[in-house]
mmCIF file of C-alpha atoms in Angstrom:
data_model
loop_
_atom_site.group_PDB
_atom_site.id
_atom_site.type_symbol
_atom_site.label_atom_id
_atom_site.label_comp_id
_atom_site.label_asym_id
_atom_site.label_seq_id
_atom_site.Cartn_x
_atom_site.Cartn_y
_atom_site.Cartn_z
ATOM 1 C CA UNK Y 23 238.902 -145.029 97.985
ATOM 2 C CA UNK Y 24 239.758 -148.322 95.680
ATOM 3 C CA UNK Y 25 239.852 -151.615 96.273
ATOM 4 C CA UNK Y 26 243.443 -152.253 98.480
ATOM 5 C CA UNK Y 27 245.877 -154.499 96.777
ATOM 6 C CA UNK Y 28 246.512 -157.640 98.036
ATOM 7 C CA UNK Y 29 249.874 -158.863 99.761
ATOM 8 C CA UNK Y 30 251.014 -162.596 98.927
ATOM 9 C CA UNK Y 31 252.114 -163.754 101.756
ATOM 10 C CA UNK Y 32 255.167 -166.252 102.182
ATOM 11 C CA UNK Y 33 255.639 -169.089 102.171
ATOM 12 C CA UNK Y 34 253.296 -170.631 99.539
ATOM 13 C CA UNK Y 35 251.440 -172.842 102.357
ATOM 14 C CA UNK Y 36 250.088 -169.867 104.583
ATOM 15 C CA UNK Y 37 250.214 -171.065 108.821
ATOM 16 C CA UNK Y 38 253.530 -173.003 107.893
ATOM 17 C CA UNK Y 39 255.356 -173.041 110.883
ATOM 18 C CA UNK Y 40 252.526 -171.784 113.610
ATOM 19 C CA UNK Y 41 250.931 -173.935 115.898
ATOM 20 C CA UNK Y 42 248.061 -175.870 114.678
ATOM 21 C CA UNK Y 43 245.415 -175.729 117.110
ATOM 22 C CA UNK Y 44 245.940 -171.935 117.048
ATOM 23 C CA UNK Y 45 244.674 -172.309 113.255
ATOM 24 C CA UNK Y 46 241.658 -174.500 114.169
ATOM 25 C CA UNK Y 47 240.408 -172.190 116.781
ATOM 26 C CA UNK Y 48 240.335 -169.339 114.747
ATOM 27 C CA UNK Y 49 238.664 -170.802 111.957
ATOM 28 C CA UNK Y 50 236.547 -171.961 114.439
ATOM 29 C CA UNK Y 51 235.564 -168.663 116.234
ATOM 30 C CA UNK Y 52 235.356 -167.755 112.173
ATOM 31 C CA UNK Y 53 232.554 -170.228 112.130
ATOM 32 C CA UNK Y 54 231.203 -168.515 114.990
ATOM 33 C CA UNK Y 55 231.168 -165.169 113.722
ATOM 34 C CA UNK Y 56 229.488 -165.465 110.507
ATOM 35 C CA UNK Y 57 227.103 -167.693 112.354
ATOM 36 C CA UNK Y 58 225.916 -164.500 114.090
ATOM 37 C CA UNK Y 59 226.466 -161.988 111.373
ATOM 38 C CA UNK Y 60 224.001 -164.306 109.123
ATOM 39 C CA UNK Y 61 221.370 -164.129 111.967
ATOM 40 C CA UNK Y 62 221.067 -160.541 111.753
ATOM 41 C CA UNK Y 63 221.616 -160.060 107.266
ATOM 42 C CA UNK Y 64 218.035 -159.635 105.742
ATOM 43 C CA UNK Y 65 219.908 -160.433 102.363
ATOM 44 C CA UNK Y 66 221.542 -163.300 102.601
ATOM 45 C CA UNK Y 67 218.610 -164.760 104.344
ATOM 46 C CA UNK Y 68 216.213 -164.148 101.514
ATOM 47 C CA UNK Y 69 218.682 -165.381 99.205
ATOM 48 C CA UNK Y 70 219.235 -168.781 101.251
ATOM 49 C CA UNK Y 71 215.204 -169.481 101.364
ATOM 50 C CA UNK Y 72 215.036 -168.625 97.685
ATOM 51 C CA UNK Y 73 217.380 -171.042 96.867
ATOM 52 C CA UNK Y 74 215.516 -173.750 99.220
ATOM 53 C CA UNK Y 75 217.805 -173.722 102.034
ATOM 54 C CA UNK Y 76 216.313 -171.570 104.263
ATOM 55 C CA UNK Y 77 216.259 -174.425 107.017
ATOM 56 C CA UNK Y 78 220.142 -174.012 107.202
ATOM 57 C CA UNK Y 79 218.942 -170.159 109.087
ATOM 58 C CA UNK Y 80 217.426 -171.503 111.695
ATOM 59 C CA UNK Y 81 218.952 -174.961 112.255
ATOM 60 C CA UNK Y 82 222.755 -174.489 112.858
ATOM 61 C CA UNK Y 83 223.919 -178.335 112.798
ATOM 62 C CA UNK Y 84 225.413 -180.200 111.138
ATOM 63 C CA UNK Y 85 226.664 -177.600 108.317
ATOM 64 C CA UNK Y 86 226.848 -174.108 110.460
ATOM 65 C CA UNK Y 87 226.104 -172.171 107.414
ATOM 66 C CA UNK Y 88 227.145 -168.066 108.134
ATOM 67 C CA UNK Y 89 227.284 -164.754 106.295
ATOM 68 C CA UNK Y 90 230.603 -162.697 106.124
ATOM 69 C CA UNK Y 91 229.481 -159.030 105.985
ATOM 70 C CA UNK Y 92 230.435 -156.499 103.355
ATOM 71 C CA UNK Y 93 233.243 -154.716 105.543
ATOM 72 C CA UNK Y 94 236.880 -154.620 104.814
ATOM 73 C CA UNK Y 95 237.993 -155.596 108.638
ATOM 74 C CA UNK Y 96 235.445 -157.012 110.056
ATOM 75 C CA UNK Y 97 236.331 -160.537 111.296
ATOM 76 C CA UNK Y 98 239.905 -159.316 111.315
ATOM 77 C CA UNK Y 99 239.038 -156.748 114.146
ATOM 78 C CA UNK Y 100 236.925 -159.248 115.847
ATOM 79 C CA UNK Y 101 239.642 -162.057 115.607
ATOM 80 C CA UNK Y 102 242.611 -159.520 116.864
ATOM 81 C CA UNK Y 103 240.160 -158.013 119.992
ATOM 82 C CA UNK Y 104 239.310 -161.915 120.998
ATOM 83 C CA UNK Y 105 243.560 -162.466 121.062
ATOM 84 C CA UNK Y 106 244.493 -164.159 117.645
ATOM 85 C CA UNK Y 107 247.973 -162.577 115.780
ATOM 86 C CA UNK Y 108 248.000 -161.164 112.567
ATOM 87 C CA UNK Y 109 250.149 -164.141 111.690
ATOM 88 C CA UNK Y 110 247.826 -166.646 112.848
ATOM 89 C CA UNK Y 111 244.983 -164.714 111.389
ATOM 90 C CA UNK Y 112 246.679 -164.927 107.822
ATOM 91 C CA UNK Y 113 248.226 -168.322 108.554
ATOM 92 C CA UNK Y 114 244.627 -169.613 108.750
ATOM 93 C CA UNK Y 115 243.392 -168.163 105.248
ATOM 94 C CA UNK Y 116 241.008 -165.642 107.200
ATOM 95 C CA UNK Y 117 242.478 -162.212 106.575
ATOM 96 C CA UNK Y 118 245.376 -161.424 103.847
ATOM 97 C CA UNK Y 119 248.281 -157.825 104.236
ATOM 98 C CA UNK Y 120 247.650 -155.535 101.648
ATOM 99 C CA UNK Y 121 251.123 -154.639 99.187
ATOM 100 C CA UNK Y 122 250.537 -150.812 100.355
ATOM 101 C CA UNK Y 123 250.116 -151.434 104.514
ATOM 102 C CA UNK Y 124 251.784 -154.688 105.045
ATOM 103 C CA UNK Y 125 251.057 -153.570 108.632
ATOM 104 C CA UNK Y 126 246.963 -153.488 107.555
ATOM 105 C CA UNK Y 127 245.049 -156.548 107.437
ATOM 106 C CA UNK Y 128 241.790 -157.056 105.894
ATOM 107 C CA UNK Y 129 239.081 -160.040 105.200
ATOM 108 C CA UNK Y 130 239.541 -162.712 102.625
ATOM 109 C CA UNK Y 131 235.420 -163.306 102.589
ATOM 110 C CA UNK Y 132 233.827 -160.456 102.549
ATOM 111 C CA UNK Y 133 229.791 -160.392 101.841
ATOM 112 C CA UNK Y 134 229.712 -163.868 100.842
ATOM 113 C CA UNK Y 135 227.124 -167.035 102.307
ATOM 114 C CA UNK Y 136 230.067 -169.082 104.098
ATOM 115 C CA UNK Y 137 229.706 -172.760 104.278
ATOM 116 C CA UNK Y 138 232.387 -174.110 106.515
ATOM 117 C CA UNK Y 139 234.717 -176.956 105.129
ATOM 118 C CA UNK Y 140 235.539 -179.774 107.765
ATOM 119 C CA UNK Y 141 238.377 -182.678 107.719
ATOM 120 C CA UNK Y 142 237.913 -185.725 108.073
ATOM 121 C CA UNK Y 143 237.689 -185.409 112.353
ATOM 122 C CA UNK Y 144 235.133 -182.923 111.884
ATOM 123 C CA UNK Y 145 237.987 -179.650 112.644
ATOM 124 C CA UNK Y 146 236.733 -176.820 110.513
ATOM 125 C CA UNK Y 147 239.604 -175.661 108.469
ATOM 126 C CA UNK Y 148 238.259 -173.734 105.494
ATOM 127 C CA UNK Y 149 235.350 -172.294 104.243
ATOM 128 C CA UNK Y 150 233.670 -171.470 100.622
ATOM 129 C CA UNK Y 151 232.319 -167.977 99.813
ATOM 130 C CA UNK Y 152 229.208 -167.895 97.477
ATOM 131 C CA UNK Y 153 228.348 -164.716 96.389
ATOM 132 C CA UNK Y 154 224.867 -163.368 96.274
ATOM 133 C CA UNK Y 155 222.922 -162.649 93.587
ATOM 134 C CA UNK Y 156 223.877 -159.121 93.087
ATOM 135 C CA UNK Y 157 227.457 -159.134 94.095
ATOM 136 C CA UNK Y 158 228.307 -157.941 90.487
ATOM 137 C CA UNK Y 159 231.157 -158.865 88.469
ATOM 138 C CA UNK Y 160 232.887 -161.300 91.124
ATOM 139 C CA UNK Y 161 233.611 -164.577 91.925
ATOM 140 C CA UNK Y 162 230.737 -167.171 92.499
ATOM 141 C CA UNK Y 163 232.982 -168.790 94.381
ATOM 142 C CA UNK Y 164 235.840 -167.930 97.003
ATOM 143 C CA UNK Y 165 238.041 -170.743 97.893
ATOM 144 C CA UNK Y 166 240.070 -170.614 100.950
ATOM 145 C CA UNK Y 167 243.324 -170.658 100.096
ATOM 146 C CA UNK Y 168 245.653 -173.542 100.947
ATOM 147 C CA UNK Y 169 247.411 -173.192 104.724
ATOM 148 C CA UNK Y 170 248.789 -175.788 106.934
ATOM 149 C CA UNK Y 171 245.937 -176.831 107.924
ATOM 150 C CA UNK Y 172 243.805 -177.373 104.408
ATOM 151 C CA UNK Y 173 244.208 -178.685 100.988
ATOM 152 C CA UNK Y 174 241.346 -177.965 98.712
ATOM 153 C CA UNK Y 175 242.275 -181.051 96.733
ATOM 154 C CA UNK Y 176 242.335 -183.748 99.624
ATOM 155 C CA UNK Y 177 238.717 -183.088 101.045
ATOM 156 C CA UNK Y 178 235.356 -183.250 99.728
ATOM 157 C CA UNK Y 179 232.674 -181.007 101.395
ATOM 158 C CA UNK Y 180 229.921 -182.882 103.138
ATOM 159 C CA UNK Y 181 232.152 -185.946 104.293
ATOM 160 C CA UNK Y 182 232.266 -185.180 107.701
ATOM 161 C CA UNK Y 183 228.670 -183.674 108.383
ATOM 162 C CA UNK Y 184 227.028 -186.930 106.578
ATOM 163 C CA UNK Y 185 229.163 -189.645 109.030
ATOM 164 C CA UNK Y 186 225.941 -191.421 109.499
ATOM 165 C CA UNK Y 187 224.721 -191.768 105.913
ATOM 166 C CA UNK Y 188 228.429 -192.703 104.516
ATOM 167 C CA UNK Y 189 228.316 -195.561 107.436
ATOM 168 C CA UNK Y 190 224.711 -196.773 106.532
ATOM 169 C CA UNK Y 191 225.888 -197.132 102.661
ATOM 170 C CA UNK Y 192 224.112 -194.685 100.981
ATOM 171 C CA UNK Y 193 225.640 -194.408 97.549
ATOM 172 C CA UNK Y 194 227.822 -191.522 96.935
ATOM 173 C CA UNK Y 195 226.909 -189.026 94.368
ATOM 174 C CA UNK Y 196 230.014 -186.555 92.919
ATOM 175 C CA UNK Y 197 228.001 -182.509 93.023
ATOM 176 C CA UNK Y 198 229.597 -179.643 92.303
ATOM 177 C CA UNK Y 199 229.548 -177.224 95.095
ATOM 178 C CA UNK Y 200 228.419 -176.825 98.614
ATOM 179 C CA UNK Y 201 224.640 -175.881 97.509
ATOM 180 C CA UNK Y 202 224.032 -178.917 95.654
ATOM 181 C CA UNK Y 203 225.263 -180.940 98.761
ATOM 182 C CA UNK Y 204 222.491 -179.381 100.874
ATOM 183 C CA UNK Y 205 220.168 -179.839 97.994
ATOM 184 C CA UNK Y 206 220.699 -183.430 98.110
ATOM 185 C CA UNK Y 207 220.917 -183.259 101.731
ATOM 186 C CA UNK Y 208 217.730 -182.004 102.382
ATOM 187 C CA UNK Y 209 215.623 -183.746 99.654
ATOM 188 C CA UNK Y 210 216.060 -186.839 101.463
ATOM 189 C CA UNK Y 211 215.787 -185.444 105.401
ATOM 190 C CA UNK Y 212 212.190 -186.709 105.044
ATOM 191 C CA UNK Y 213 211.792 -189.144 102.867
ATOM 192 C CA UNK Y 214 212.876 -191.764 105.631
ATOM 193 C CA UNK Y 215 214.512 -194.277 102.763
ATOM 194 C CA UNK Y 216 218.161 -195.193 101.520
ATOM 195 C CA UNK Y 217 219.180 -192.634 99.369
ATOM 196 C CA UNK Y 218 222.382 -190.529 97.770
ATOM 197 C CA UNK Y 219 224.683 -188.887 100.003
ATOM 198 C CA UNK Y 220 226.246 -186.110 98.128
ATOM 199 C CA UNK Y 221 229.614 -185.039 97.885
ATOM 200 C CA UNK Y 222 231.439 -181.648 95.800
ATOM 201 C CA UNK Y 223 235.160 -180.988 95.603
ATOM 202 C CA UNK Y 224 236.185 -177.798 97.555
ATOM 203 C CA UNK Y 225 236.490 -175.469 94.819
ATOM 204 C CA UNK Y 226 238.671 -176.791 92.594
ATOM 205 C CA UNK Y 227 239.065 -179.312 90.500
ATOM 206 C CA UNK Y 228 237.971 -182.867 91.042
ATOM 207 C CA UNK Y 229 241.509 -184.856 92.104
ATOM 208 C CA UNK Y 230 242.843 -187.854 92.056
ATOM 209 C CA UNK Y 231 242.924 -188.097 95.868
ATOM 210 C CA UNK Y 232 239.313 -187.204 96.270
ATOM 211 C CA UNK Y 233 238.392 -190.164 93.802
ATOM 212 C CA UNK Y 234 240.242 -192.343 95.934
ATOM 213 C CA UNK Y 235 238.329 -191.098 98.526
ATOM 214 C CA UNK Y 236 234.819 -191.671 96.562
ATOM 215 C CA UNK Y 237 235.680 -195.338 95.433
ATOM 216 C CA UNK Y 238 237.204 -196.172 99.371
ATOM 217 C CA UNK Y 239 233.139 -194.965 100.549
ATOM 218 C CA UNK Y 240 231.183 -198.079 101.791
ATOM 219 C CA UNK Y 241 228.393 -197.299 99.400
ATOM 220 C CA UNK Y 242 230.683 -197.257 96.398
ATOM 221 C CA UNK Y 243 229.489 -200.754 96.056
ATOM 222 C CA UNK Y 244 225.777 -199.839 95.161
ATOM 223 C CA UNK Y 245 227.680 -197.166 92.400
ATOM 224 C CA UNK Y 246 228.983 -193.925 92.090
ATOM 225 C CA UNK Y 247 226.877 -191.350 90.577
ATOM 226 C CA UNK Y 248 227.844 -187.931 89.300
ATOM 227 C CA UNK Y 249 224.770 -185.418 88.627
ATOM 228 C CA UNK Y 250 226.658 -181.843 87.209
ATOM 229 C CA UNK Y 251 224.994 -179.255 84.999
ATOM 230 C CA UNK Y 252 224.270 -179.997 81.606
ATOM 231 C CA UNK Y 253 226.602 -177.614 80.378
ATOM 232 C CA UNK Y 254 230.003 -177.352 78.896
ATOM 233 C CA UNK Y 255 231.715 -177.207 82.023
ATOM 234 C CA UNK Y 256 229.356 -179.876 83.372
ATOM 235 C CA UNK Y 257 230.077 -182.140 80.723
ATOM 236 C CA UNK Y 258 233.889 -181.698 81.307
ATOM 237 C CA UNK Y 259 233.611 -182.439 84.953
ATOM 238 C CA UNK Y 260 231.331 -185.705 84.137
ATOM 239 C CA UNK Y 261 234.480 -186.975 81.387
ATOM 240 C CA UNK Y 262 237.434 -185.827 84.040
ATOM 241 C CA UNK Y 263 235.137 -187.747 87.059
ATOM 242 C CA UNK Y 264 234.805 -191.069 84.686
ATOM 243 C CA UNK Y 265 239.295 -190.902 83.949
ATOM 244 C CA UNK Y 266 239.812 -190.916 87.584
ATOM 245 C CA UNK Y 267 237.479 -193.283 88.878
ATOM 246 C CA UNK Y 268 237.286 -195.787 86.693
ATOM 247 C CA UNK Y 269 240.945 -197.088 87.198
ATOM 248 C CA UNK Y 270 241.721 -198.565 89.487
ATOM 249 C CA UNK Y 271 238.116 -200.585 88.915
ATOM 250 C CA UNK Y 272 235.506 -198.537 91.027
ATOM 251 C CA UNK Y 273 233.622 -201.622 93.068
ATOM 252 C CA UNK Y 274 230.004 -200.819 91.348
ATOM 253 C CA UNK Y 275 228.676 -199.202 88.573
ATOM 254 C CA UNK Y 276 229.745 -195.293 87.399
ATOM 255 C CA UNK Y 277 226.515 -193.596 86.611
ATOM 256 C CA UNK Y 278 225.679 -189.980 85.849
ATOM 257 C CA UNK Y 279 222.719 -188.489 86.514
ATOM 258 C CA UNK Y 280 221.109 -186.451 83.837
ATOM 259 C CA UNK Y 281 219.748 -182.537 84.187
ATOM 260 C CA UNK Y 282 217.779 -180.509 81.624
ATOM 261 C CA UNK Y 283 220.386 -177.427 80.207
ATOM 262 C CA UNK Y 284 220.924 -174.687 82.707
ATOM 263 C CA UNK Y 285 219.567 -177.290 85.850
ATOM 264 C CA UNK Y 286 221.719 -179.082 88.690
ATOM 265 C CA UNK Y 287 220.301 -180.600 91.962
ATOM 266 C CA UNK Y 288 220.594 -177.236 93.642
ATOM 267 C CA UNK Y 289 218.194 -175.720 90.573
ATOM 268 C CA UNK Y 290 215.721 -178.550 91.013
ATOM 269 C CA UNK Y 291 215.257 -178.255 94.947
ATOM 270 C CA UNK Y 292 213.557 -174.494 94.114
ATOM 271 C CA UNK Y 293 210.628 -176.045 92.108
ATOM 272 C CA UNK Y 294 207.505 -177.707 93.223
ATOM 273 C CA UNK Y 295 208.000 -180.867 94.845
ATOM 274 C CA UNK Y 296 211.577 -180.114 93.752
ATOM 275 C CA UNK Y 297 213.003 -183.104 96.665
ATOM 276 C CA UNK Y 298 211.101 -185.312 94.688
ATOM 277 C CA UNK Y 299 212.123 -184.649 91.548
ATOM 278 C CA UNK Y 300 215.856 -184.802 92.221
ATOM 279 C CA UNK Y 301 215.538 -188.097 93.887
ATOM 280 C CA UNK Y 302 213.837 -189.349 90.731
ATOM 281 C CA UNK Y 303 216.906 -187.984 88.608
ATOM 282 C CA UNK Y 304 219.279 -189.567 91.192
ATOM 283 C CA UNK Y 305 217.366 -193.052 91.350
ATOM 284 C CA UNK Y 306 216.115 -193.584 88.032
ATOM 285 C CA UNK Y 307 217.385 -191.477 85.482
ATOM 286 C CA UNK Y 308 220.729 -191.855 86.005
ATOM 287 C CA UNK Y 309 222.837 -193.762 83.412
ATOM 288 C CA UNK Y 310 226.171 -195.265 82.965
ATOM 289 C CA UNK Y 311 228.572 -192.699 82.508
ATOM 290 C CA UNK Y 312 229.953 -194.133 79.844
ATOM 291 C CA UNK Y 313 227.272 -193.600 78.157
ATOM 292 C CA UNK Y 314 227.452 -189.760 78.911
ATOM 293 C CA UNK Y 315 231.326 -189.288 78.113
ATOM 294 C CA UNK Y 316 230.716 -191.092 74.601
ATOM 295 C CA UNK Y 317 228.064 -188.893 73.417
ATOM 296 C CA UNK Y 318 229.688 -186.203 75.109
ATOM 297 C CA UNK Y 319 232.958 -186.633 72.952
ATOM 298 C CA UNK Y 320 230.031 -187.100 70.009
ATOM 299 C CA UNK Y 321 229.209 -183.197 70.424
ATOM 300 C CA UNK Y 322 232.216 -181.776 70.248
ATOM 301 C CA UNK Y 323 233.208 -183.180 67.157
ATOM 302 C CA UNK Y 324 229.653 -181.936 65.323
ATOM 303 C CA UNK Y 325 230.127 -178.906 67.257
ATOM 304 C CA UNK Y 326 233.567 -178.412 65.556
ATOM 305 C CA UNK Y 327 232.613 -180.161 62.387
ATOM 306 C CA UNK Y 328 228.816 -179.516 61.794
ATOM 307 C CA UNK Y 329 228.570 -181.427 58.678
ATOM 308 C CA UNK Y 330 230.689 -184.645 59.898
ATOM 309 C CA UNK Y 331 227.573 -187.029 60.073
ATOM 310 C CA UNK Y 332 226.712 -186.238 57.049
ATOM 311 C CA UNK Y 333 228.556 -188.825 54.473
ATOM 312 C CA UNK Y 334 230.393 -192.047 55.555
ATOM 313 C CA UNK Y 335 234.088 -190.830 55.569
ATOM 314 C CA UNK Y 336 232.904 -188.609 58.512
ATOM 315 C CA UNK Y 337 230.849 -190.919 60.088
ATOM 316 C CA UNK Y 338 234.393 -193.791 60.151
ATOM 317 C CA UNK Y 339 235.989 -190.372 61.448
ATOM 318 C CA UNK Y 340 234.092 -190.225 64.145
ATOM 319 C CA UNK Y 341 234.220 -193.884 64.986
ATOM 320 C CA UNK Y 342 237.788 -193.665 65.027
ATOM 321 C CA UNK Y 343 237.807 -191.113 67.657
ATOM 322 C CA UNK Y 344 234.730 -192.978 69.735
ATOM 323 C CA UNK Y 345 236.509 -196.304 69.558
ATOM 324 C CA UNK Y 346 239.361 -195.860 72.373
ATOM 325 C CA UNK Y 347 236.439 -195.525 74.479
ATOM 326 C CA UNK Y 348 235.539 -199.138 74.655
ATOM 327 C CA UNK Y 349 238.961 -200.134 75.252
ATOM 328 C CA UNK Y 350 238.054 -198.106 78.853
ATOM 329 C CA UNK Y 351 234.927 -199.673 79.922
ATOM 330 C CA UNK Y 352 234.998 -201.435 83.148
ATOM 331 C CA UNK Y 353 233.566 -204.634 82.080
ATOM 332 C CA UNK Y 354 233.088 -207.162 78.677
ATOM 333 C CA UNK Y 355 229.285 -206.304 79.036
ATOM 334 C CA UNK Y 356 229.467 -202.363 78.973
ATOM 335 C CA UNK Y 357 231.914 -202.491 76.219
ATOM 336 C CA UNK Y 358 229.208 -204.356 74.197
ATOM 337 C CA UNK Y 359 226.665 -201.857 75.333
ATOM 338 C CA UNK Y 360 228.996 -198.412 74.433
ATOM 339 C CA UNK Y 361 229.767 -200.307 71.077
ATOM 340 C CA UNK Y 362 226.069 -200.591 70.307
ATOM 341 C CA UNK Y 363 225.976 -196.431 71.021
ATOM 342 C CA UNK Y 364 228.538 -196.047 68.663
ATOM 343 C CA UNK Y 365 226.847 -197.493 66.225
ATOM 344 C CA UNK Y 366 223.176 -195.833 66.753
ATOM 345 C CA UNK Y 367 224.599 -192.608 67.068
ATOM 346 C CA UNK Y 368 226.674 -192.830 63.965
ATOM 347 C CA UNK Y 369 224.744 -194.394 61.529
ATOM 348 C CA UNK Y 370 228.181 -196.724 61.035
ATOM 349 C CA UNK Y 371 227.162 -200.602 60.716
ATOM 350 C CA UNK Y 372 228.540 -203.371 63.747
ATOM 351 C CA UNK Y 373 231.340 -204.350 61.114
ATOM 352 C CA UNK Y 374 233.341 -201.026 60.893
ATOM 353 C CA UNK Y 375 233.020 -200.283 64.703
ATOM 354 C CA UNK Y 376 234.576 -203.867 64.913
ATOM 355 C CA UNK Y 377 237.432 -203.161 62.437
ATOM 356 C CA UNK Y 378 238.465 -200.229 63.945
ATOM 357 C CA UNK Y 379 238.681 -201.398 67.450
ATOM 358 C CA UNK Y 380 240.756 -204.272 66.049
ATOM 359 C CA UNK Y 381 242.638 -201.976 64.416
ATOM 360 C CA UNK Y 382 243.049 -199.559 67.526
ATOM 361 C CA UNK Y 383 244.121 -202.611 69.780
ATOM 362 C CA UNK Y 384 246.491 -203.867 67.130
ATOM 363 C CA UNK Y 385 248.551 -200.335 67.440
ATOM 364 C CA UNK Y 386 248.040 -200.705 70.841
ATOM 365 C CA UNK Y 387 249.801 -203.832 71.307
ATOM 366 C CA UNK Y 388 252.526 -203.199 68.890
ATOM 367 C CA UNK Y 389 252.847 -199.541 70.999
ATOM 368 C CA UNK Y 390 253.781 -201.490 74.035
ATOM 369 C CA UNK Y 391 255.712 -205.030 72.163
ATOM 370 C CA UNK Y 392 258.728 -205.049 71.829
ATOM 371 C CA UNK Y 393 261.072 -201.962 70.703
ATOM 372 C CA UNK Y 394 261.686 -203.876 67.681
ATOM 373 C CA UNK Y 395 258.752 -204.526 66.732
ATOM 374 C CA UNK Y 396 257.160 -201.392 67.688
ATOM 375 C CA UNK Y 397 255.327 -199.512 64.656
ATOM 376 C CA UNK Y 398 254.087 -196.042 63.910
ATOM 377 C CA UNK Y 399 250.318 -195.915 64.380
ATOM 378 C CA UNK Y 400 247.979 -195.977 61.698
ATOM 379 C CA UNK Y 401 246.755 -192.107 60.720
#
């Protein structure tokens, strides 16, 4: 028998219309459940200590990490027998109708590490699905899908369970899922110092909301740091983070942590002395991100144009294209500094990195003078 195919259900924001706390509590006897399944799931276990979070088996707060097992129905039966409606069970993101027995419900997470998603009053409302490591050709990720009761893009996972390191002003540092939260978490349980309290979005995109969030974080002032993989995708997420919190001016620095290729914080926890190492790359190799997002914008041109370094019409390409950069730094002094990279990694001299800012900021000004005086921009 196939897969069944999956109902929609209406409207868009599933749970509109039923009462709230209904929501909450089943979420939270969700929470419950795959609490217990994960107690009992050899797999998932294994998988959890391999990855060096095998403490989050046997120690159930603050993150109540679970296991959904591989069944079709299986929190849905145990949901409906403990009193919740189908409604309420698909209002709350849990279970979904299928298009060929709108009558038949069955389990959004199914065989999937769950790592409960709070608000900001500590309410579970969501959860993320991570797949195991032989789950096939699936998802790494399942997101819970938006109800009235969660919004993927106005919460950051980890805010609520870390309450006491967010007060004490440990400085926040932007991860990309739930794993590399607990990696962070856990590298610093013991270390019995001031540290990084990491934050990831919740599956989606990094938003505008959840900067505002970041930057609003009492240690914002001692800087924001963002440690991703040192991939493409990685690299995106660093130049999207450094858009939306720079402006409006982020109250200390914007740094970015740097990982080896194919490494995050969640990779380095595995290896020897593996806390250690990713509070080093947290501490002290982190650098401004800046930095990063210039000689990330560097690659992809040579990636695209292999040969554009090579002669001085490409190199005053490229500077063209690096400039507008500057014009975004947060401060006189790291302007300066991302000028200087410019130049090094260019080969271009101080003198044509000058002319072509001043020639940048002169379209600039006449872009926003005057509709008489307004010009086309130089090509």
């Amino acid at each position: 028998m196939g897969a069944p195919r999956l109902r929609q259900p209406t409207p868009a924001v599933r749970g509109a219309g039923l009462e709230p706390g209904r929501l909450l509590a089943a979420v939270d006897a969700a929470v419950s459940y795959y609490r217990a399944q994960l107690a009992h799931a050899d797999a998932p276990r294994a998988y959890l200590a391999e990855r060096g979070l095998g403490v989050l088996v046997q120690r159930e707060w603050p993150w109540r990490v679970g296991y959904a097992p591989p069944g079709w129905s299986s929190l849905t039966d145990h949901l409906r027998a403990a009193g919740f409606t189908p409604e309420e069970l698909v209002g709350a993101g849990l279970s979904a109708r299928t298009r060929t027995g709108p009558d038949r419900l069955i389990d959004v997470f199914r065989d999937r590490v769950m790592f409960p998603v709070r608000d900001p009053a500590g309410h579970t409302v969501a959860f993320l699905g991570r797949s195991g490591p032989h789950a096939g050709d699936v998802p790494k990720y399942l997101n819970n899908p938006r109800t009235a009761i969660y919004n993927k893009s106005q919460l950051l996972f980890g805010l609520a369970e870390q309450q006491d390191r967010i007060a004490a002003r440990w400085t926040p540092v932007l991860v990309e899922g739930p794993a590399d939260v607990l990696a962070v978490w856990l590298s610093y349980s013991r270390s019995g110092r001031t540290g990084a309290v990491a934050l990831a979005p919740c599956g989606t995109t990094f938003s505008d909301t959840q900067a505002t969030i970041l930057r609003g974080l009492p240690g914002a002032a001692r800087g924001l740091v963002t440690a991703f993989d040192a991939d493409p995708a990685g690299r995106a997420a660093v130049d999207r983070a450094w858009r939306l919190l720079r402006h409006p001016c982020c109250p200390g620095p914007l740094l970015a942590a740097e990982f080896s290729a194919g490494a995050d914080p969640a990779d380095l926890l595995r290896r020897p002395s593996g806390r250690a190492q990713l509070r080093t790359a947290l501490r002290r190799r982190a650098q401004p991100m800046l930095d990063m997002v210039i000689d990330h914008r560097l690659t992809r041109l040579v990636e695209r144009h292999p040969r554009l370094l090579e002669d001085i019409d490409g190199r005053c390409a490229a500077v063209r294209v690096l400039v507008p950069l500057l014009f975004e730094a947060t401060s006189p002094q790291e302007a300066i500094r991302a000028a200087r990279r410019i130049v090094a990694h260019t080969g271009v001299g101080v003198d044509t990195v000058a002319t072509v800012a001043i020639s940048h900021l002169e379209d600039l000004l006449h872009d926003f003078g005057p509709p008489g005086e307004r010009r086309q921009p130089r090509r």
